[in-house]
XYZ file of C-alpha atoms in Angstrom:
716
model
C 0.000 0.000 0.000
C 1.050 3.618 -0.490
C 2.556 5.347 2.564
C 1.096 8.683 3.621
C 3.990 10.858 4.660
C 1.995 13.590 6.395
C 3.734 16.893 7.262
C 7.155 17.120 5.649
C 9.772 15.256 7.671
C 7.460 14.218 10.533
C 6.902 10.715 9.237
C 10.657 10.097 8.920
C 11.234 11.464 12.432
C 8.717 9.030 13.921
C 10.202 6.060 12.115
C 13.760 6.990 13.079
C 12.685 7.493 16.716
C 11.432 3.904 16.718
C 14.830 2.770 15.442
C 16.583 4.718 18.226
C 14.466 2.868 20.818
C 15.266 -0.506 19.250
C 19.020 0.170 19.076
C 19.636 -0.687 22.713
C 17.308 -3.693 22.790
C 17.636 -6.891 20.740
C 20.482 -6.862 18.164
C 18.628 -9.077 15.688
C 15.448 -7.020 15.750
C 17.454 -3.803 15.414
C 19.259 -5.109 12.310
C 15.936 -6.218 10.835
C 14.324 -2.849 11.652
C 17.174 -0.955 9.920
C 16.794 -3.144 6.852
C 12.998 -2.749 6.829
C 13.225 1.039 7.192
C 15.583 1.279 4.229
C 13.445 -1.015 2.079
C 10.259 0.939 2.817
C 12.032 4.257 2.109
C 13.268 2.926 -1.246
C 9.809 1.690 -2.228
C 8.359 5.104 -1.380
C 11.113 6.957 -3.226
C 11.013 4.781 -6.351
C 7.257 4.042 -6.347
C 7.993 0.302 -6.563
C 5.371 -1.286 -4.293
C 4.845 -4.594 -6.065
C 6.220 -7.746 -4.402
C 7.872 -8.760 -7.655
C 10.404 -5.980 -7.086
C 13.037 -7.507 -4.791
C 15.319 -5.633 -2.410
C 18.148 -6.161 -4.925
C 15.973 -4.506 -7.614
C 15.393 -1.523 -5.328
C 19.112 -1.147 -4.571
C 20.032 -1.356 -8.263
C 17.349 1.163 -9.277
C 18.414 3.610 -6.565
C 22.086 3.245 -7.540
C 21.273 4.118 -11.161
C 19.155 7.071 -9.975
C 22.078 8.420 -7.911
C 24.639 8.022 -10.689
C 22.384 9.708 -13.247
C 21.507 12.612 -10.944
C 24.857 13.323 -9.280
C 27.705 15.210 -10.921
C 30.422 13.412 -8.943
C 30.392 9.731 -8.009
C 28.957 9.516 -4.438
C 31.645 8.255 -2.039
C 28.974 6.633 0.170
C 27.758 4.389 -2.669
C 29.534 1.394 -1.114
C 26.747 1.181 1.483
C 24.402 -0.137 -1.216
C 26.767 -3.056 -1.776
C 26.895 -3.743 1.968
C 23.102 -3.570 2.269
C 22.719 -6.032 -0.589
C 25.068 -8.436 1.217
C 23.089 -8.087 4.421
C 19.752 -8.977 2.816
C 20.199 -12.705 3.494
C 21.064 -12.052 7.135
C 17.847 -10.051 7.542
C 15.940 -12.968 5.992
C 17.693 -15.350 8.395
C 16.493 -13.222 11.331
C 12.903 -13.452 10.033
C 12.880 -17.142 9.175
C 15.563 -18.645 11.422
C 15.605 -16.256 14.384
C 19.423 -16.115 14.120
C 21.457 -14.272 16.753
C 23.266 -11.077 15.793
C 26.416 -9.922 17.596
C 27.030 -6.487 19.132
C 29.515 -5.776 16.353
C 26.989 -6.608 13.629
C 24.417 -4.413 15.361
C 26.917 -1.531 15.317
C 27.566 -2.242 11.642
C 23.812 -2.093 10.957
C 23.621 1.308 12.690
C 26.503 2.644 10.630
C 25.016 1.332 7.363
C 21.789 3.131 8.278
C 23.706 6.385 8.823
C 25.536 5.939 5.519
C 22.261 5.309 3.713
C 20.615 8.366 5.285
C 23.523 10.517 4.103
C 23.308 9.029 0.621
C 19.517 9.508 0.543
C 19.798 13.027 2.014
C 17.618 12.154 5.017
C 18.524 14.979 7.370
C 16.775 14.244 10.679
C 19.769 15.429 12.667
C 18.544 14.716 16.202
C 17.468 11.119 15.559
C 20.550 10.268 13.466
C 22.813 11.767 16.152
C 21.185 9.435 18.709
C 21.901 6.434 16.485
C 25.520 7.545 16.059
C 25.957 7.566 19.854
C 25.424 3.815 19.734
C 28.688 3.511 17.811
C 30.844 4.434 20.821
C 32.477 1.015 20.864
C 33.481 1.428 17.264
C 34.829 4.909 17.938
C 37.129 3.428 20.575
C 38.013 0.593 18.172
C 36.925 -2.196 20.467
C 38.754 -5.399 19.612
C 36.575 -8.306 18.568
C 35.841 -10.717 21.424
C 36.463 -14.402 20.795
C 32.728 -15.144 20.944
C 31.742 -12.279 18.610
C 30.791 -13.787 15.249
C 32.587 -16.906 16.491
C 30.062 -19.445 15.242
C 29.986 -17.830 11.804
C 33.782 -18.003 11.528
C 33.835 -21.575 12.821
C 31.284 -22.711 10.235
C 33.133 -20.851 7.491
C 36.443 -22.483 8.455
C 34.767 -25.889 8.267
C 33.501 -25.148 4.743
C 36.905 -23.862 3.607
C 38.511 -27.173 4.597
C 36.951 -28.654 1.430
C 36.872 -25.518 -0.696
C 37.686 -27.330 -3.962
C 34.241 -28.967 -3.701
C 32.678 -25.672 -2.637
C 33.648 -23.995 -5.932
C 31.805 -26.675 -7.929
C 28.821 -26.624 -5.562
C 28.578 -22.834 -5.703
C 28.450 -22.968 -9.494
C 25.634 -25.521 -9.323
C 23.826 -23.428 -6.719
C 24.099 -20.304 -8.835
C 22.739 -22.119 -11.889
C 19.837 -23.660 -9.951
C 18.868 -20.303 -8.457
C 18.957 -18.703 -11.902
C 16.626 -21.458 -13.107
C 14.362 -20.815 -10.112
C 14.114 -17.146 -11.076
C 13.122 -18.216 -14.587
C 10.519 -20.587 -13.142
C 9.164 -17.809 -10.918
C 8.797 -15.468 -13.877
C 7.150 -18.170 -16.011
C 4.733 -19.180 -13.236
C 3.657 -15.562 -12.731
C 3.050 -15.211 -16.473
C 1.069 -18.474 -16.703
C -1.044 -17.549 -13.681
C -1.882 -14.217 -15.344
C -2.878 -16.064 -18.515
C -4.995 -18.497 -16.517
C -6.734 -15.680 -14.687
C -7.464 -13.944 -17.970
C -8.895 -17.124 -19.472
C -11.117 -17.740 -16.456
C -12.358 -14.188 -16.654
C -13.697 -14.687 -20.165
C -17.379 -15.455 -20.768
C -18.018 -18.840 -22.355
C -21.791 -18.530 -22.463
C -21.957 -19.571 -18.842
C -21.050 -23.132 -19.850
C -18.561 -24.653 -17.363
C -17.719 -27.458 -19.745
C -16.797 -24.902 -22.409
C -14.350 -23.235 -19.967
C -12.799 -26.614 -19.080
C -12.521 -27.470 -22.772
C -10.890 -24.125 -23.574
C -8.412 -24.366 -20.698
C -7.508 -27.880 -21.761
C -6.988 -26.776 -25.340
C -4.792 -23.840 -24.321
C -2.518 -26.087 -22.251
C -1.940 -23.313 -19.703
C -2.976 -25.350 -16.672
C -0.868 -28.291 -17.785
C 2.180 -26.128 -18.393
C 1.708 -24.320 -15.075
C 1.593 -27.646 -13.243
C 4.729 -28.811 -15.064
C 6.678 -25.632 -14.285
C 5.692 -25.786 -10.609
C 6.868 -29.399 -10.457
C 10.172 -28.431 -12.091
C 10.614 -25.713 -9.483
C 9.981 -28.239 -6.702
C 12.644 -30.557 -8.145
C 14.984 -27.579 -8.416
C 14.391 -26.689 -4.760
C 15.187 -30.265 -3.778
C 18.517 -29.989 -5.619
C 19.208 -26.650 -3.885
C 18.487 -28.279 -0.506
C 21.164 -30.881 -1.280
C 23.688 -28.037 -1.611
C 23.091 -26.749 1.906
C 26.831 -26.720 2.753
C 27.548 -24.414 -0.179
C 24.571 -22.244 0.752
C 25.804 -22.009 4.365
C 29.316 -21.135 3.125
C 27.933 -18.340 0.952
C 25.729 -17.029 3.784
C 28.593 -16.990 6.314
C 30.975 -15.452 3.784
C 28.362 -12.808 2.972
C 27.766 -12.072 6.642
C 31.447 -11.578 7.483
C 32.048 -9.669 4.265
C 29.255 -7.219 5.029
C 30.588 -6.658 8.530
C 34.220 -6.153 7.556
C 33.329 -3.829 4.645
C 31.116 -1.693 6.871
C 33.787 -1.490 9.549
C 36.350 -0.371 6.983
C 33.981 2.283 5.621
C 33.505 3.498 9.194
C 37.247 3.807 9.772
C 37.719 5.817 6.604
C 34.699 8.024 7.179
C 34.489 8.756 10.907
C 38.165 9.202 11.679
C 40.452 10.073 8.842
C 43.410 9.891 11.222
C 43.439 7.654 14.274
C 44.913 9.022 17.527
C 48.054 6.997 16.759
C 48.336 8.465 13.257
C 47.494 11.957 14.501
C 50.274 11.667 17.087
C 52.805 10.793 14.386
C 51.585 13.694 12.234
C 52.014 16.123 15.136
C 55.605 14.904 15.572
C 56.406 15.913 11.997
C 57.549 19.457 12.696
C 58.912 20.132 9.188
C 62.232 21.283 10.644
C 64.020 17.887 10.688
C 64.140 14.922 8.337
C 61.534 12.363 9.438
C 60.723 8.663 8.916
C 57.222 7.198 9.334
C 57.740 3.487 9.828
C 55.050 0.825 9.942
C 53.900 -2.497 8.582
C 51.489 -3.033 5.727
C 48.112 -1.392 6.221
C 49.090 0.928 9.065
C 48.295 4.101 7.103
C 51.814 5.380 6.372
C 50.738 6.871 3.051
C 47.716 8.549 4.634
C 49.915 10.219 7.271
C 52.403 11.210 4.567
C 49.662 12.851 2.481
C 48.392 14.640 5.602
C 51.953 15.839 6.290
C 52.072 17.078 2.699
C 48.849 18.999 3.386
C 50.503 20.421 6.522
C 53.445 21.668 4.457
C 51.099 23.190 1.866
C 49.305 25.061 4.677
C 52.684 26.358 5.808
C 53.349 27.378 2.198
C 50.129 29.412 2.131
C 51.040 31.108 5.412
C 54.537 31.960 4.202
C 53.170 33.399 0.963
C 51.734 36.245 2.984
C 55.256 37.178 4.144
C 57.271 36.363 1.044
C 56.796 36.749 -2.698
C 58.831 33.598 -3.392
C 56.674 31.065 -1.532
C 57.818 27.463 -1.105
C 57.609 24.287 -3.187
C 56.420 20.897 -1.986
C 56.719 17.504 -3.740
C 55.678 13.920 -3.010
C 57.647 11.162 -4.729
C 57.015 7.438 -5.211
C 59.074 4.684 -6.799
C 56.747 3.815 -9.721
C 53.963 5.268 -11.872
C 51.235 2.960 -10.573
C 51.822 4.047 -6.979
C 52.027 7.703 -8.051
C 48.620 7.370 -9.757
C 47.201 5.652 -6.674
C 48.564 8.269 -4.265
C 47.045 10.998 -6.462
C 43.751 9.079 -6.352
C 43.885 8.885 -2.521
C 44.668 12.612 -2.305
C 41.651 13.330 -4.526
C 39.437 11.147 -2.292
C 40.642 13.200 0.682
C 39.591 16.357 -1.222
C 43.246 17.425 -1.438
C 43.124 18.264 -5.132
C 46.093 20.640 -5.079
C 48.241 18.085 -3.288
C 47.448 15.425 -5.917
C 49.119 17.580 -8.593
C 52.368 17.586 -6.584
C 52.790 13.773 -6.678
C 55.109 12.104 -9.216
C 57.700 9.335 -9.499
C 61.196 9.822 -8.198
C 62.580 8.817 -11.614
C 60.702 11.623 -13.363
C 61.662 14.131 -10.672
C 65.389 13.346 -10.905
C 65.356 12.994 -14.700
C 63.977 16.536 -14.913
C 66.803 17.715 -12.622
C 69.408 15.972 -14.788
C 68.089 17.663 -17.933
C 68.404 21.044 -16.203
C 72.138 20.407 -15.882
C 72.450 19.515 -19.566
C 69.420 19.122 -21.799
C 71.290 16.508 -23.866
C 71.745 14.183 -20.887
C 69.762 10.950 -21.013
C 69.007 8.123 -18.596
C 68.778 4.627 -20.046
C 66.453 2.682 -17.752
C 66.849 -0.711 -19.461
C 68.526 -3.278 -17.195
C 70.691 -4.395 -20.109
C 72.348 -0.981 -20.592
C 75.002 -1.484 -17.904
C 75.844 -4.963 -19.264
C 76.095 -3.604 -22.823
C 78.543 -0.904 -21.694
C 80.758 -3.571 -20.182
C 81.006 -5.809 -23.255
C 84.415 -4.490 -24.236
C 85.396 -3.173 -20.780
C 85.157 -6.436 -18.834
C 88.746 -7.628 -18.452
C 87.940 -9.975 -15.558
C 87.975 -13.750 -15.789
C 85.802 -14.173 -12.675
C 82.583 -12.229 -13.479
C 80.414 -12.220 -16.598
C 78.992 -8.943 -17.910
C 75.711 -9.260 -16.015
C 77.445 -10.074 -12.719
C 79.886 -7.215 -13.235
C 77.023 -4.802 -14.029
C 75.275 -5.852 -10.840
C 78.459 -5.248 -8.841
C 79.219 -1.843 -10.357
C 75.815 -0.344 -11.094
C 73.769 -2.334 -8.581
C 76.167 -1.854 -5.671
C 78.914 0.738 -6.185
C 76.773 3.336 -7.991
C 73.491 2.686 -6.170
C 75.108 2.729 -2.713
C 77.493 5.638 -3.449
C 80.509 3.540 -2.446
C 83.901 5.263 -2.609
C 87.145 3.484 -3.513
C 88.442 3.145 0.044
C 85.217 1.606 1.337
C 84.900 -0.706 -1.640
C 88.372 -2.118 -1.297
C 87.676 -2.870 2.366
C 84.398 -4.757 1.725
C 84.366 -8.503 1.272
C 81.435 -9.393 -0.978
C 83.081 -12.744 -1.785
C 85.809 -11.101 -3.848
C 89.553 -10.779 -3.309
C 90.969 -7.307 -2.801
C 92.921 -7.594 -6.058
C 89.665 -8.463 -7.858
C 87.879 -5.494 -6.302
C 90.715 -3.206 -7.502
C 90.158 -4.444 -11.063
C 86.404 -3.892 -10.745
C 86.925 -0.376 -9.404
C 89.127 0.559 -12.362
C 86.527 -0.843 -14.770
C 83.843 1.253 -13.056
C 85.877 4.410 -13.814
C 86.112 3.406 -17.480
C 82.378 2.799 -17.482
C 81.805 6.316 -16.127
C 84.019 7.767 -18.873
C 82.050 5.857 -21.512
C 78.699 7.138 -20.166
C 80.009 10.705 -20.000
C 81.126 10.501 -23.649
C 77.705 9.191 -24.700
C 75.813 11.657 -22.458
C 73.734 8.605 -21.470
C 73.784 7.270 -17.910
C 72.386 4.337 -16.008
C 69.659 5.330 -13.587
C 71.869 4.692 -10.562
C 74.853 6.668 -11.850
C 72.674 9.597 -12.987
C 72.161 10.361 -9.298
C 75.911 10.845 -8.887
C 75.910 13.274 -11.822
C 73.311 15.397 -10.026
C 75.215 15.198 -6.729
C 78.523 16.162 -8.351
C 76.883 19.148 -10.039
C 75.376 20.368 -6.754
C 78.698 19.943 -4.928
C 80.261 22.243 -7.506
C 77.223 24.572 -7.626
C 75.652 24.364 -4.144
C 73.305 27.314 -4.694
C 72.063 26.298 -8.146
C 68.479 27.376 -7.476
C 66.956 25.672 -10.543
C 68.131 22.253 -9.337
C 67.819 22.812 -5.600
C 64.323 24.286 -5.688
C 62.167 22.039 -3.457
C 61.552 23.079 0.144
C 59.807 19.940 1.418
C 60.015 16.496 -0.182
C 57.816 13.568 0.846
C 58.835 10.043 -0.193
C 56.456 7.075 -0.132
C 57.747 3.457 0.112
C 61.256 4.724 0.767
C 62.581 1.209 1.463
C 62.563 0.500 -2.275
C 64.875 3.380 -3.133
C 68.662 3.269 -3.204
C 70.990 5.375 -1.105
C 71.829 7.264 -4.329
C 68.125 8.002 -4.953
C 67.565 9.370 -1.470
C 70.786 11.374 -1.342
C 70.036 12.997 -4.709
C 66.527 13.945 -3.551
C 67.937 15.266 -0.282
C 70.476 17.356 -2.194
C 67.664 18.892 -4.269
C 65.672 19.699 -1.128
C 66.341 22.970 0.690
C 64.629 22.073 3.979
C 63.573 18.576 5.025
C 62.692 15.172 3.643
C 59.781 13.241 5.175
C 59.674 9.520 4.356
C 57.366 6.537 4.867
C 58.519 2.943 4.633
C 58.683 -0.629 5.895
C 61.807 -2.776 5.561
C 59.727 -5.977 5.359
C 58.116 -4.746 2.135
C 61.352 -4.052 0.257
C 61.051 -5.715 -3.146
C 63.755 -4.151 -5.329
C 67.009 -3.351 -3.558
C 69.270 -5.162 -1.149
C 68.948 -2.647 1.649
C 70.177 0.830 2.383
C 71.395 2.976 5.244
C 69.971 6.435 5.785
C 73.343 7.671 6.977
C 74.903 6.833 3.596
C 71.983 8.632 1.957
C 72.805 11.795 3.925
C 69.700 11.550 6.139
C 69.786 11.826 9.924
C 66.610 10.376 11.475
C 67.938 9.775 14.985
C 65.081 10.797 17.258
C 62.761 11.560 14.348
C 61.444 8.089 13.558
C 57.929 7.079 14.618
C 56.305 3.658 14.226
C 52.645 2.995 13.382
C 51.512 -0.261 14.974
C 47.817 -0.659 14.103
C 46.804 -2.237 10.807
C 43.644 -0.623 9.415
C 43.740 -2.174 5.949
C 43.671 -5.903 6.612
C 41.216 -7.934 8.633
C 42.571 -9.803 11.673
C 42.541 -13.035 9.692
C 44.552 -11.665 6.742
C 46.924 -9.851 9.092
C 47.527 -13.018 11.144
C 48.278 -15.080 8.035
C 50.621 -12.380 6.689
C 52.472 -12.185 10.009
C 52.824 -15.981 10.174
C 54.360 -15.861 6.720
C 56.565 -12.827 7.416
C 58.016 -14.317 10.587
C 59.022 -17.551 8.837
C 61.975 -15.575 7.455
C 64.834 -15.178 9.930
C 65.563 -11.607 8.830
C 62.076 -10.243 9.607
C 61.868 -6.920 11.449
C 60.727 -7.939 14.960
C 60.358 -4.323 16.110
C 57.683 -3.721 13.513
C 54.676 -5.979 14.262
C 51.364 -4.182 13.640
C 48.094 -5.471 15.070
C 44.683 -5.538 13.372
C 41.235 -5.339 14.965
C 38.674 -5.890 12.180
C 37.377 -9.443 11.890
C 36.621 -10.934 8.489
C 36.655 -14.074 6.357
C 39.815 -16.205 6.619
C 42.179 -16.342 3.616
C 41.566 -19.271 1.288
C 43.968 -21.468 -0.669
C 43.110 -23.140 -3.983
C 45.291 -25.660 -5.819
C 45.253 -27.236 -9.265
C 47.437 -29.535 -11.359
C 48.455 -27.000 -14.017
C 48.436 -23.229 -14.665
C 45.433 -23.382 -17.020
C 43.280 -25.185 -14.441
C 44.435 -22.696 -11.827
C 43.367 -19.757 -14.026
C 39.979 -21.387 -14.498
C 39.525 -21.694 -10.711
C 40.520 -18.055 -10.280
C 37.961 -16.843 -12.845
C 35.247 -18.879 -11.090
C 36.125 -17.185 -7.801
C 36.022 -13.745 -9.447
C 32.604 -14.659 -10.835
C 31.437 -15.693 -7.344
C 32.571 -12.414 -5.774
C 30.741 -10.408 -8.448
C 27.665 -12.575 -9.001
C 26.977 -13.940 -5.518
C 28.677 -11.545 -3.086
C 27.778 -8.565 -5.301
C 31.213 -6.926 -5.364
C 31.668 -4.347 -8.088
C 34.360 -5.590 -10.530
C 36.737 -2.714 -9.664
C 36.905 -4.005 -6.075
C 38.703 -7.134 -7.300
C 42.397 -7.241 -8.191
C 44.176 -10.231 -9.696
C 47.909 -10.297 -8.989
C 50.228 -12.274 -11.278
C 53.977 -13.043 -11.094
C 55.037 -11.270 -14.311
C 53.827 -8.952 -17.068
C 53.631 -11.912 -19.475
C 50.849 -13.402 -17.340
C 48.523 -10.420 -17.763
C 47.248 -10.940 -21.329
C 46.410 -14.668 -20.827
C 44.555 -13.720 -17.635
C 42.637 -10.978 -19.438
C 41.779 -13.412 -22.231
C 40.279 -15.873 -19.716
C 38.257 -13.093 -18.113
C 36.946 -11.916 -21.492
C 35.819 -15.460 -22.278
C 33.861 -15.421 -19.007
C 32.271 -12.064 -19.858
C 34.404 -9.774 -17.649
C 36.281 -6.635 -18.651
C 39.654 -6.005 -17.034
C 42.323 -3.306 -16.863
C 46.097 -3.410 -16.362
C 47.079 -1.019 -13.552
C 50.407 -0.327 -15.279
C 48.856 1.051 -18.476
C 49.413 4.758 -19.001
C 45.701 5.371 -19.553
C 44.552 3.324 -16.551
C 42.623 5.364 -13.973
C 41.636 4.301 -10.461
C 38.385 6.208 -10.945
C 37.326 3.852 -13.751
C 34.580 1.458 -12.686
C 33.132 -1.810 -13.971
C 36.437 -3.572 -14.693
C 38.438 -6.171 -12.777
C 41.888 -4.832 -12.016
C 45.031 -6.798 -12.887
C 48.597 -6.082 -11.818
C 51.962 -7.731 -11.501
C 52.925 -8.436 -7.915
C 55.721 -5.872 -8.259
C 53.355 -3.055 -9.264
C 50.858 -3.708 -6.461
C 53.114 -2.123 -3.841
C 51.380 0.539 -1.736
C 47.910 -0.251 -3.141
C 44.895 -1.897 -1.497
C 41.850 -3.765 -2.783
C 38.803 -5.323 -1.101
C 39.431 -8.647 -2.891
C 42.843 -9.986 -3.924
C 43.150 -13.121 -6.061
C 46.854 -14.064 -6.041
C 47.813 -16.323 -8.956
C 51.086 -17.786 -7.710
C 51.589 -20.620 -10.181
C 55.285 -19.727 -10.185
C 57.696 -17.575 -8.224
C 58.066 -13.937 -9.306
C 61.423 -12.803 -10.663
C 63.612 -10.314 -8.785
C 66.562 -8.134 -9.732
C 68.780 -9.601 -6.999
C 71.775 -11.568 -8.291
C 72.647 -13.928 -5.418
C 70.363 -16.692 -4.142
C 69.877 -15.449 -0.581
C 68.877 -11.961 -1.737
C 66.502 -13.465 -4.324
C 64.766 -15.595 -1.709
C 64.354 -12.638 0.635
C 63.011 -10.392 -2.126
C 60.547 -13.064 -3.260
C 59.273 -13.513 0.289
C 58.898 -9.764 0.653
C 57.036 -9.637 -2.648
C 54.637 -12.393 -1.567
C 54.108 -10.620 1.774
C 53.366 -7.379 -0.089
C 50.859 -9.181 -2.321
C 49.070 -10.804 0.644
C 48.705 -7.522 2.483
C 47.052 -5.714 -0.446
C 43.810 -7.505 0.530
C 41.337 -5.714 2.797
C 38.446 -8.226 2.943
C 39.287 -11.379 1.000
C 42.590 -13.050 0.135
C 42.451 -16.083 -2.180
C 45.769 -17.720 -3.107
C 46.085 -20.025 -6.141
C 49.058 -22.414 -6.341
C 50.009 -25.639 -8.132
C 49.315 -28.899 -6.342
C 52.910 -30.174 -6.612
C 54.515 -26.881 -5.472
C 57.922 -27.451 -3.856
C 59.480 -23.999 -3.372
C 59.809 -23.015 0.332
C 58.594 -19.481 -0.394
C 55.234 -20.764 -1.686
C 54.800 -23.806 0.582
C 55.361 -21.543 3.606
C 52.584 -19.315 2.243
C 50.176 -22.246 1.855
C 50.931 -23.381 5.407
C 50.454 -19.833 6.728
C 46.911 -19.562 5.427
C 45.786 -23.159 6.036
């Protein structure tokens, strides 16, 4: 029936007052009341009163309405996804009288507040009362062992035979699609039957019976109903898969809502705010923390702080100041700009670029004919006729000279005193070759990336006040652990005031390690550690820590803790890469089709760039569009596509769902075995910790490498 709203706003006030009263009573009834309020509001708004319009139809229709009538994409739109997930839980309260935890009740209250903001329901007093009920969330109450415990226990039991679950879920999805078809056909046949019975056959009952029999409508209706009954019997036989999907949906809805709350209610936690306040912009500073602790967020906020200082100083000086934020690759630079835009820091986003671009521009200011050759083979090619050793090939020699001497800014005295498995006489030969290599690069005006930093440093030593080169007041560096000492020292030399950095040694994936002292940075007393993980759920965090600590060189000082519960990570195995890809696509389909994730919330990580096109081809065959994060035209604002990235390029990013295709080990730039193993472990750890809600790992059944078998054991 149609709702009479009465005086403007009064009806909504009364309904919200009833919700306020229910909030402190029974959790299950409160969740159901929130869901019912939202459904009734949507039906009123969209004029969709018929029972044939499901809650999912209402959500979809409202989403389209918002997109078509809003200039910018509403940031609160994720609540519609969470509400869709929670529909089955509301049904379970009605039909099964299931128990809802305090945490889920708080999540329901927050989803209601999100929806009211999205729907522009502005009953301030009533909504403020509901927000008071979120005090536990504001204080970030840790999940008790009994909170959602039964759900997690049942889910863990299902995951123990998850290979069967994938097949059963596919069957379940197909059967439910058939049921929807049956429902539509039954409704149509019943309408036809009603129309036939409403016709006048001269008052002769036998004529009506004869006509109905001839039309075959009754017979077909009976047949379709019987088919639906058989279908329901088949669905009942898949109860384990149905329970798995329900429990996964329930935990997913909770963990997504909690994450939305963290990002919305408190942009900076007290811990993060404390670190920000310690950044006084008068000394070099390091923000240290594990994956998911919000290092980048604090760094962007510190950038905003410097920009505010810039605006203040502009009132006293005509020159003003310059501020830059640098990252190690283009994908991370695009992502950091995207995060800055989300935080409404549009001016700050324009100041973010890669360190390679920043320093290349500086090099060209010294001499516009200078070039940097970024290809790994360039150093080896230079050494083809310079390598006079009989103990290192060209690649090994390039790694020693360019990958160690140039990147670490090693002088002759220090180099001759280092061991590195070489005799002193051999190191003397290598040093002399490195000088010849420098001469060759100087003649060609083309330098390796690592040596180009020394060119900049030498120029600034000779011209310390060269204002065009040394023109940045404050420089902010994200993921600093992946830069070389030469990178950092060159940036520091181009910076007039201070350098603020964020990093985590356990996420280093490119270089062998660095010392800040060699890079010309003094962070004694100006290092702060973030210890709370806000990206990953407790389950993903625990698995990542188990894996991280299996390596003897793990940083024991840096052990962040998480507080958001969620679904446990899952491991899938197959006999060959093709079968593994097929499993992965089925999981992507499940997340989109049955857990209702938007495609852009899913990221597939692969070991190398050569794995991307085959993966995209498989997705296309299944009807899914995808986008490579590394493409120049890729934008994080683009929606409706599954995201794909190499494991290397995923650094610093986060995604609700991560599907890690680890059919082989990723390659690294490290030359010796020990360094390769460490880098691969770090890369796997990085890939695991990109996941916010769901982590699914796909490996071969006969996998033998310790790096991957340790991962499987960590998430089992």
